[in-house]
Amino acid sequence: QSALTQPRSVSGSPGQSVTISCTGSSDDVGAYNLVSWYQQHPGKAPKLMIYDVSKWPSGVPDRFSGSKSGNTASLTISGLQAEDEADYYCCSHAGSYTHWVFGGGTKLTVL
Amino acid sequence: EVQLVESGGGLVQPGGSLRLSCVASGFTFSTYEMNWVRQAPGKGLEWVSYISSSGSTKDYADSVKGRFTISRDNAKNSLYLQMDSLRAEDTALYYCAREYTTSGFDPWGQGTLVTVSS
């Protein structure tokens, strides 16, 4: 059960776009269109931002978008805002026994 | 309002046991799959355990397999995690989370802190 690989940190200026990658394997990200993304501010519970690779839960702005190619999923945040500064985690289904696996997390800094 | 509230965390010695509870409200608990996810201090999220809506299917992370047991009582809208043979590395904030349609966890509870230390 290896964690999915995410960059430790990314940064961008307000108004810019940033992309966070999430690399897994043919057993998880590559095998299922069941990737989700979470935003976590300090001291708060994670918040679902994207599910099923590219779908938005109710209330999440469409500045957040998800995609997948092969064993790598990506979260793109466009029109960066100060409140987007947070930790972001990806998660993928990983089969019947492992069930779910998370990425190590990426700290987004808005410059 | 859809809500999950965890309880049962605390300080326990290595080798000890704890039982976490999660009470759900605002939705039909018995129709949703549920999970426990933990976060060690200053670290990332780690999936711990899954249970199907009926309770018939259960999965565990390798790190807790054989030591933790997930269960649910649909009549009481409650999810549980029995944690035995606790280790220092089990120290974390434990969240319960509902599975959102096909993938994703939403909502999450506020978490309950488990500290394993002598």
mmCIF file of C-alpha atoms in Angstrom:
data_model
loop_
_atom_site.group_PDB
_atom_site.id
_atom_site.type_symbol
_atom_site.label_atom_id
_atom_site.label_comp_id
_atom_site.label_asym_id
_atom_site.label_seq_id
_atom_site.Cartn_x
_atom_site.Cartn_y
_atom_site.Cartn_z
ATOM 1 C CA GLN A 1 0.000 0.000 0.000
ATOM 2 C CA SER A 2 2.307 2.767 -1.202
ATOM 3 C CA ALA A 3 1.027 6.299 -0.907
ATOM 4 C CA LEU A 4 0.382 8.201 -4.110
ATOM 5 C CA THR A 5 3.146 10.658 -5.031
ATOM 6 C CA GLN A 6 2.476 14.389 -4.893
ATOM 7 C CA PRO A 7 4.914 17.320 -4.986
ATOM 8 C CA ARG A 8 5.620 18.599 -1.492
ATOM 9 C CA SER A 9 4.861 22.178 -2.423
ATOM 10 C CA VAL A 10 3.674 24.412 -5.235
ATOM 11 C CA SER A 11 3.172 28.146 -5.389
ATOM 12 C CA GLY A 12 1.570 30.786 -7.547
ATOM 13 C CA SER A 13 0.526 34.417 -7.548
ATOM 14 C CA PRO A 14 -3.065 35.596 -7.261
ATOM 15 C CA GLY A 15 -4.882 35.179 -10.548
ATOM 16 C CA GLN A 16 -2.452 32.586 -11.872
ATOM 17 C CA SER A 17 -3.068 28.864 -12.351
ATOM 18 C CA VAL A 18 -1.284 26.005 -10.633
ATOM 19 C CA THR A 19 -1.413 22.251 -11.218
ATOM 20 C CA ILE A 20 -0.800 19.584 -8.593
ATOM 21 C CA SER A 21 0.083 16.114 -9.818
ATOM 22 C CA CYS A 22 -0.729 12.798 -8.162
ATOM 23 C CA THR A 23 1.134 9.759 -9.460
ATOM 24 C CA GLY A 24 0.097 6.235 -8.637
ATOM 25 C CA SER A 25 0.230 2.939 -10.468
ATOM 26 C CA SER A 26 -1.789 0.666 -12.717
ATOM 27 C CA ASP A 27 -3.287 -0.794 -9.515
ATOM 28 C CA ASP A 28 -4.877 2.436 -8.327
ATOM 29 C CA VAL A 29 -4.963 5.715 -10.285
ATOM 30 C CA GLY A 30 -4.495 3.960 -13.615
ATOM 31 C CA ALA A 31 -7.074 1.287 -12.907
ATOM 32 C CA TYR A 32 -10.069 3.305 -11.752
ATOM 33 C CA ASN A 33 -11.719 6.643 -12.502
ATOM 34 C CA LEU A 34 -12.178 7.027 -8.763
ATOM 35 C CA VAL A 35 -9.773 9.829 -7.862
ATOM 36 C CA SER A 36 -10.760 12.556 -5.433
ATOM 37 C CA TRP A 37 -9.061 15.705 -4.181
ATOM 38 C CA TYR A 38 -9.236 17.404 -0.775
ATOM 39 C CA GLN A 39 -8.382 20.852 0.517
ATOM 40 C CA GLN A 40 -7.293 21.152 4.147
ATOM 41 C CA HIS A 41 -6.722 24.410 5.965
ATOM 42 C CA PRO A 42 -4.699 24.334 9.220
ATOM 43 C CA GLY A 43 -6.672 22.901 12.103
ATOM 44 C CA LYS A 44 -9.642 22.006 9.900
ATOM 45 C CA ALA A 45 -11.055 18.789 8.537
ATOM 46 C CA PRO A 46 -10.396 18.027 4.858
ATOM 47 C CA LYS A 47 -12.938 19.277 2.320
ATOM 48 C CA LEU A 48 -13.880 17.354 -0.820
ATOM 49 C CA MET A 49 -13.073 19.431 -3.909
ATOM 50 C CA ILE A 50 -13.179 16.923 -6.795
ATOM 51 C CA TYR A 51 -14.521 13.367 -7.078
ATOM 52 C CA ASP A 52 -14.565 10.746 -9.843
ATOM 53 C CA VAL A 53 -11.453 12.412 -11.350
ATOM 54 C CA SER A 54 -13.200 15.556 -12.603
ATOM 55 C CA LYS A 55 -16.613 16.097 -10.982
ATOM 56 C CA TRP A 56 -17.500 18.918 -8.594
ATOM 57 C CA PRO A 57 -19.438 18.436 -5.370
ATOM 58 C CA SER A 58 -22.072 21.039 -4.730
ATOM 59 C CA GLY A 59 -20.609 24.387 -3.679
ATOM 60 C CA VAL A 60 -17.092 23.929 -5.054
ATOM 61 C CA PRO A 61 -16.139 26.646 -7.573
ATOM 62 C CA ASP A 62 -15.253 25.576 -11.089
ATOM 63 C CA ARG A 63 -11.845 27.254 -10.674
ATOM 64 C CA PHE A 64 -10.903 23.799 -9.378
ATOM 65 C CA SER A 65 -10.688 21.129 -12.058
ATOM 66 C CA GLY A 66 -9.436 17.565 -12.185
ATOM 67 C CA SER A 67 -8.073 15.296 -14.879
ATOM 68 C CA LYS A 68 -6.235 12.016 -15.342
ATOM 69 C CA SER A 69 -3.793 10.550 -17.830
ATOM 70 C CA GLY A 70 -2.536 7.035 -17.311
ATOM 71 C CA ASN A 71 -1.308 6.610 -13.762
ATOM 72 C CA THR A 72 -1.248 10.346 -13.002
ATOM 73 C CA ALA A 73 -4.124 12.518 -11.867
ATOM 74 C CA SER A 74 -3.968 16.299 -11.678
ATOM 75 C CA LEU A 75 -5.744 19.104 -9.893
ATOM 76 C CA THR A 76 -5.655 22.518 -11.542
ATOM 77 C CA ILE A 77 -6.622 25.665 -9.674
ATOM 78 C CA SER A 78 -7.163 28.659 -11.908
ATOM 79 C CA GLY A 79 -7.569 32.293 -10.859
ATOM 80 C CA LEU A 80 -5.663 31.692 -7.629
ATOM 81 C CA GLN A 81 -7.054 33.422 -4.570
ATOM 82 C CA ALA A 82 -5.478 33.958 -1.169
ATOM 83 C CA GLU A 83 -7.973 31.585 0.457
ATOM 84 C CA ASP A 84 -6.773 28.753 -1.790
ATOM 85 C CA GLU A 85 -3.588 28.562 0.281
ATOM 86 C CA ALA A 86 -3.894 25.165 1.976
ATOM 87 C CA ASP A 87 -2.740 21.560 1.852
ATOM 88 C CA TYR A 88 -4.164 19.437 -0.956
ATOM 89 C CA TYR A 89 -4.467 15.656 -0.979
ATOM 90 C CA CYS A 90 -5.387 13.240 -3.725
ATOM 91 C CA CYS A 91 -7.000 9.866 -3.076
ATOM 92 C CA SER A 92 -7.641 6.880 -5.321
ATOM 93 C CA HIS A 93 -9.511 3.612 -5.105
ATOM 94 C CA ALA A 94 -6.965 0.824 -4.912
ATOM 95 C CA GLY A 95 -8.922 -2.383 -5.205
ATOM 96 C CA SER A 96 -11.083 -4.598 -3.047
ATOM 97 C CA TYR A 97 -8.670 -5.073 -0.141
ATOM 98 C CA THR A 98 -6.653 -1.873 0.048
ATOM 99 C CA HIS A 99 -9.728 0.100 -0.886
ATOM 100 C CA TRP A 100 -8.385 3.668 -0.713
ATOM 101 C CA VAL A 101 -4.926 5.234 -0.836
ATOM 102 C CA PHE A 102 -3.996 8.893 -0.266
ATOM 103 C CA GLY A 103 -1.218 11.016 -1.650
ATOM 104 C CA GLY A 104 1.354 12.517 0.686
ATOM 105 C CA GLY A 105 -0.106 16.003 0.322
ATOM 106 C CA THR A 106 0.961 19.235 -1.369
ATOM 107 C CA LYS A 107 1.270 22.610 0.332
ATOM 108 C CA LEU A 108 -0.013 25.385 -1.911
ATOM 109 C CA THR A 109 1.391 28.839 -1.214
ATOM 110 C CA VAL A 110 -0.261 31.889 -2.758
ATOM 111 C CA LEU A 111 2.503 34.451 -3.136
ATOM 112 C CA GLU B 1 -27.482 19.439 8.183
ATOM 113 C CA VAL B 2 -25.329 16.446 7.326
ATOM 114 C CA GLN B 3 -22.978 15.895 10.249
ATOM 115 C CA LEU B 4 -20.545 13.409 11.737
ATOM 116 C CA VAL B 5 -19.341 13.666 15.332
ATOM 117 C CA GLU B 6 -16.501 11.504 16.624
ATOM 118 C CA SER B 7 -15.677 10.701 20.235
ATOM 119 C CA GLY B 8 -13.670 8.263 22.302
ATOM 120 C CA GLY B 9 -10.137 9.496 21.754
ATOM 121 C CA GLY B 10 -7.661 9.988 24.553
ATOM 122 C CA LEU B 11 -4.301 9.039 26.028
ATOM 123 C CA VAL B 12 -3.539 5.325 26.181
ATOM 124 C CA GLN B 13 -0.419 3.323 26.947
ATOM 125 C CA PRO B 14 1.282 1.188 24.290
ATOM 126 C CA GLY B 15 -0.481 -2.147 24.063
ATOM 127 C CA GLY B 16 -3.742 -0.660 25.292
ATOM 128 C CA SER B 17 -7.154 -0.376 23.674
ATOM 129 C CA LEU B 18 -9.616 2.345 22.734
ATOM 130 C CA ARG B 19 -13.010 2.379 21.043
ATOM 131 C CA LEU B 20 -13.851 5.324 18.826
ATOM 132 C CA SER B 21 -17.429 6.248 17.980
ATOM 133 C CA CYS B 22 -18.919 8.382 15.225
ATOM 134 C CA VAL B 23 -22.553 9.480 15.330
ATOM 135 C CA ALA B 24 -24.175 10.522 12.076
ATOM 136 C CA SER B 25 -27.105 12.886 11.555
ATOM 137 C CA GLY B 26 -28.888 14.609 8.698
ATOM 138 C CA PHE B 27 -28.816 11.676 6.272
ATOM 139 C CA THR B 28 -29.903 8.043 5.975
ATOM 140 C CA PHE B 29 -26.846 6.461 7.599
ATOM 141 C CA SER B 30 -27.794 2.900 6.707
ATOM 142 C CA THR B 31 -27.461 3.556 2.969
ATOM 143 C CA TYR B 32 -23.896 4.879 3.009
ATOM 144 C CA GLU B 33 -20.475 3.249 3.091
ATOM 145 C CA MET B 34 -18.246 4.677 5.807
ATOM 146 C CA ASN B 35 -14.529 4.994 6.503
ATOM 147 C CA TRP B 36 -12.008 5.943 9.140
ATOM 148 C CA VAL B 37 -9.081 8.141 8.072
ATOM 149 C CA ARG B 38 -6.284 9.298 10.354
ATOM 150 C CA GLN B 39 -3.713 12.061 10.367
ATOM 151 C CA ALA B 40 -0.610 11.900 12.540
ATOM 152 C CA PRO B 41 0.529 15.245 13.945
ATOM 153 C CA GLY B 42 2.036 17.327 11.154
ATOM 154 C CA LYS B 43 1.615 14.496 8.649
ATOM 155 C CA GLY B 44 -0.671 13.592 5.766
ATOM 156 C CA LEU B 45 -3.917 11.673 5.558
ATOM 157 C CA GLU B 46 -3.918 7.875 5.844
ATOM 158 C CA TRP B 47 -6.930 5.691 5.066
ATOM 159 C CA VAL B 48 -7.508 3.257 7.942
ATOM 160 C CA SER B 49 -10.664 1.223 7.377
ATOM 161 C CA TYR B 50 -13.831 0.830 5.284
ATOM 162 C CA ILE B 51 -17.228 -0.700 5.981
ATOM 163 C CA SER B 52 -20.094 -1.287 3.571
ATOM 164 C CA SER B 53 -23.558 0.085 4.222
ATOM 165 C CA SER B 54 -24.813 -3.218 5.597
ATOM 166 C CA GLY B 55 -21.625 -3.932 7.539
ATOM 167 C CA SER B 56 -20.996 -7.151 5.641
ATOM 168 C CA THR B 57 -17.764 -5.982 3.967
ATOM 169 C CA LYS B 58 -14.829 -4.547 5.884
ATOM 170 C CA ASP B 59 -11.324 -3.564 4.731
ATOM 171 C CA TYR B 60 -8.263 -2.392 6.608
ATOM 172 C CA ALA B 61 -4.937 -0.734 5.879
ATOM 173 C CA ASP B 62 -2.020 -3.123 6.316
ATOM 174 C CA SER B 63 -0.740 -0.939 9.156
ATOM 175 C CA VAL B 64 -3.774 -1.757 11.338
ATOM 176 C CA LYS B 65 -4.915 -5.138 10.032
ATOM 177 C CA GLY B 66 -5.381 -7.628 12.846
ATOM 178 C CA ARG B 67 -5.411 -4.901 15.510
ATOM 179 C CA PHE B 68 -8.344 -2.633 14.560
ATOM 180 C CA THR B 69 -11.968 -3.646 13.987
ATOM 181 C CA ILE B 70 -14.548 -1.477 12.249
ATOM 182 C CA SER B 71 -18.253 -1.916 12.912
ATOM 183 C CA ARG B 72 -21.529 -0.044 12.662
ATOM 184 C CA ASP B 73 -24.982 0.022 14.224
ATOM 185 C CA ASN B 74 -27.422 1.351 11.643
ATOM 186 C CA ALA B 75 -30.212 1.509 14.205
ATOM 187 C CA LYS B 76 -28.114 3.958 16.224
ATOM 188 C CA ASN B 77 -26.645 5.835 13.221
ATOM 189 C CA SER B 78 -23.239 4.998 14.612
ATOM 190 C CA LEU B 79 -19.837 3.900 13.320
ATOM 191 C CA TYR B 80 -17.160 2.411 15.555
ATOM 192 C CA LEU B 81 -13.448 1.618 15.501
ATOM 193 C CA GLN B 82 -12.133 -0.809 18.102
ATOM 194 C CA MET B 83 -8.396 -0.297 18.408
ATOM 195 C CA ASP B 84 -6.332 -2.949 20.221
ATOM 196 C CA SER B 85 -2.596 -3.458 20.702
ATOM 197 C CA LEU B 86 -2.035 0.242 20.162
ATOM 198 C CA ARG B 87 1.420 1.492 19.186
ATOM 199 C CA ALA B 88 3.081 4.891 19.341
ATOM 200 C CA GLU B 89 2.714 5.166 15.570
ATOM 201 C CA ASP B 90 -1.080 4.995 15.924
ATOM 202 C CA THR B 91 -1.004 8.466 17.501
ATOM 203 C CA ALA B 92 -3.183 10.607 15.245
ATOM 204 C CA LEU B 93 -6.370 12.560 14.771
ATOM 205 C CA TYR B 94 -8.974 10.025 13.679
ATOM 206 C CA TYR B 95 -11.718 11.174 11.301
ATOM 207 C CA CYS B 96 -14.842 9.323 10.269
ATOM 208 C CA ALA B 97 -15.979 10.100 6.744
ATOM 209 C CA ARG B 98 -18.928 9.190 4.562
ATOM 210 C CA GLU B 99 -18.343 7.953 1.050
ATOM 211 C CA TYR B 100 -19.759 10.432 -1.444
ATOM 212 C CA THR B 101 -21.442 8.593 -4.335
ATOM 213 C CA THR B 102 -18.789 6.552 -6.136
ATOM 214 C CA SER B 103 -15.631 8.192 -4.826
ATOM 215 C CA GLY B 104 -14.673 10.856 -2.361
ATOM 216 C CA PHE B 105 -15.272 11.376 1.317
ATOM 217 C CA ASP B 106 -17.892 13.922 2.332
ATOM 218 C CA PRO B 107 -18.572 15.010 4.942
ATOM 219 C CA TRP B 108 -15.816 14.493 7.490
ATOM 220 C CA GLY B 109 -16.187 14.724 11.235
ATOM 221 C CA GLN B 110 -14.086 17.089 13.316
ATOM 222 C CA GLY B 111 -11.821 14.253 14.399
ATOM 223 C CA THR B 112 -10.921 12.677 17.735
ATOM 224 C CA LEU B 113 -7.314 12.629 18.953
ATOM 225 C CA VAL B 114 -5.681 9.380 19.964
ATOM 226 C CA THR B 115 -2.339 9.589 21.758
ATOM 227 C CA VAL B 116 -0.390 6.411 22.467
ATOM 228 C CA SER B 117 2.342 7.069 24.992
ATOM 229 C CA SER B 118 3.710 5.765 28.269
#
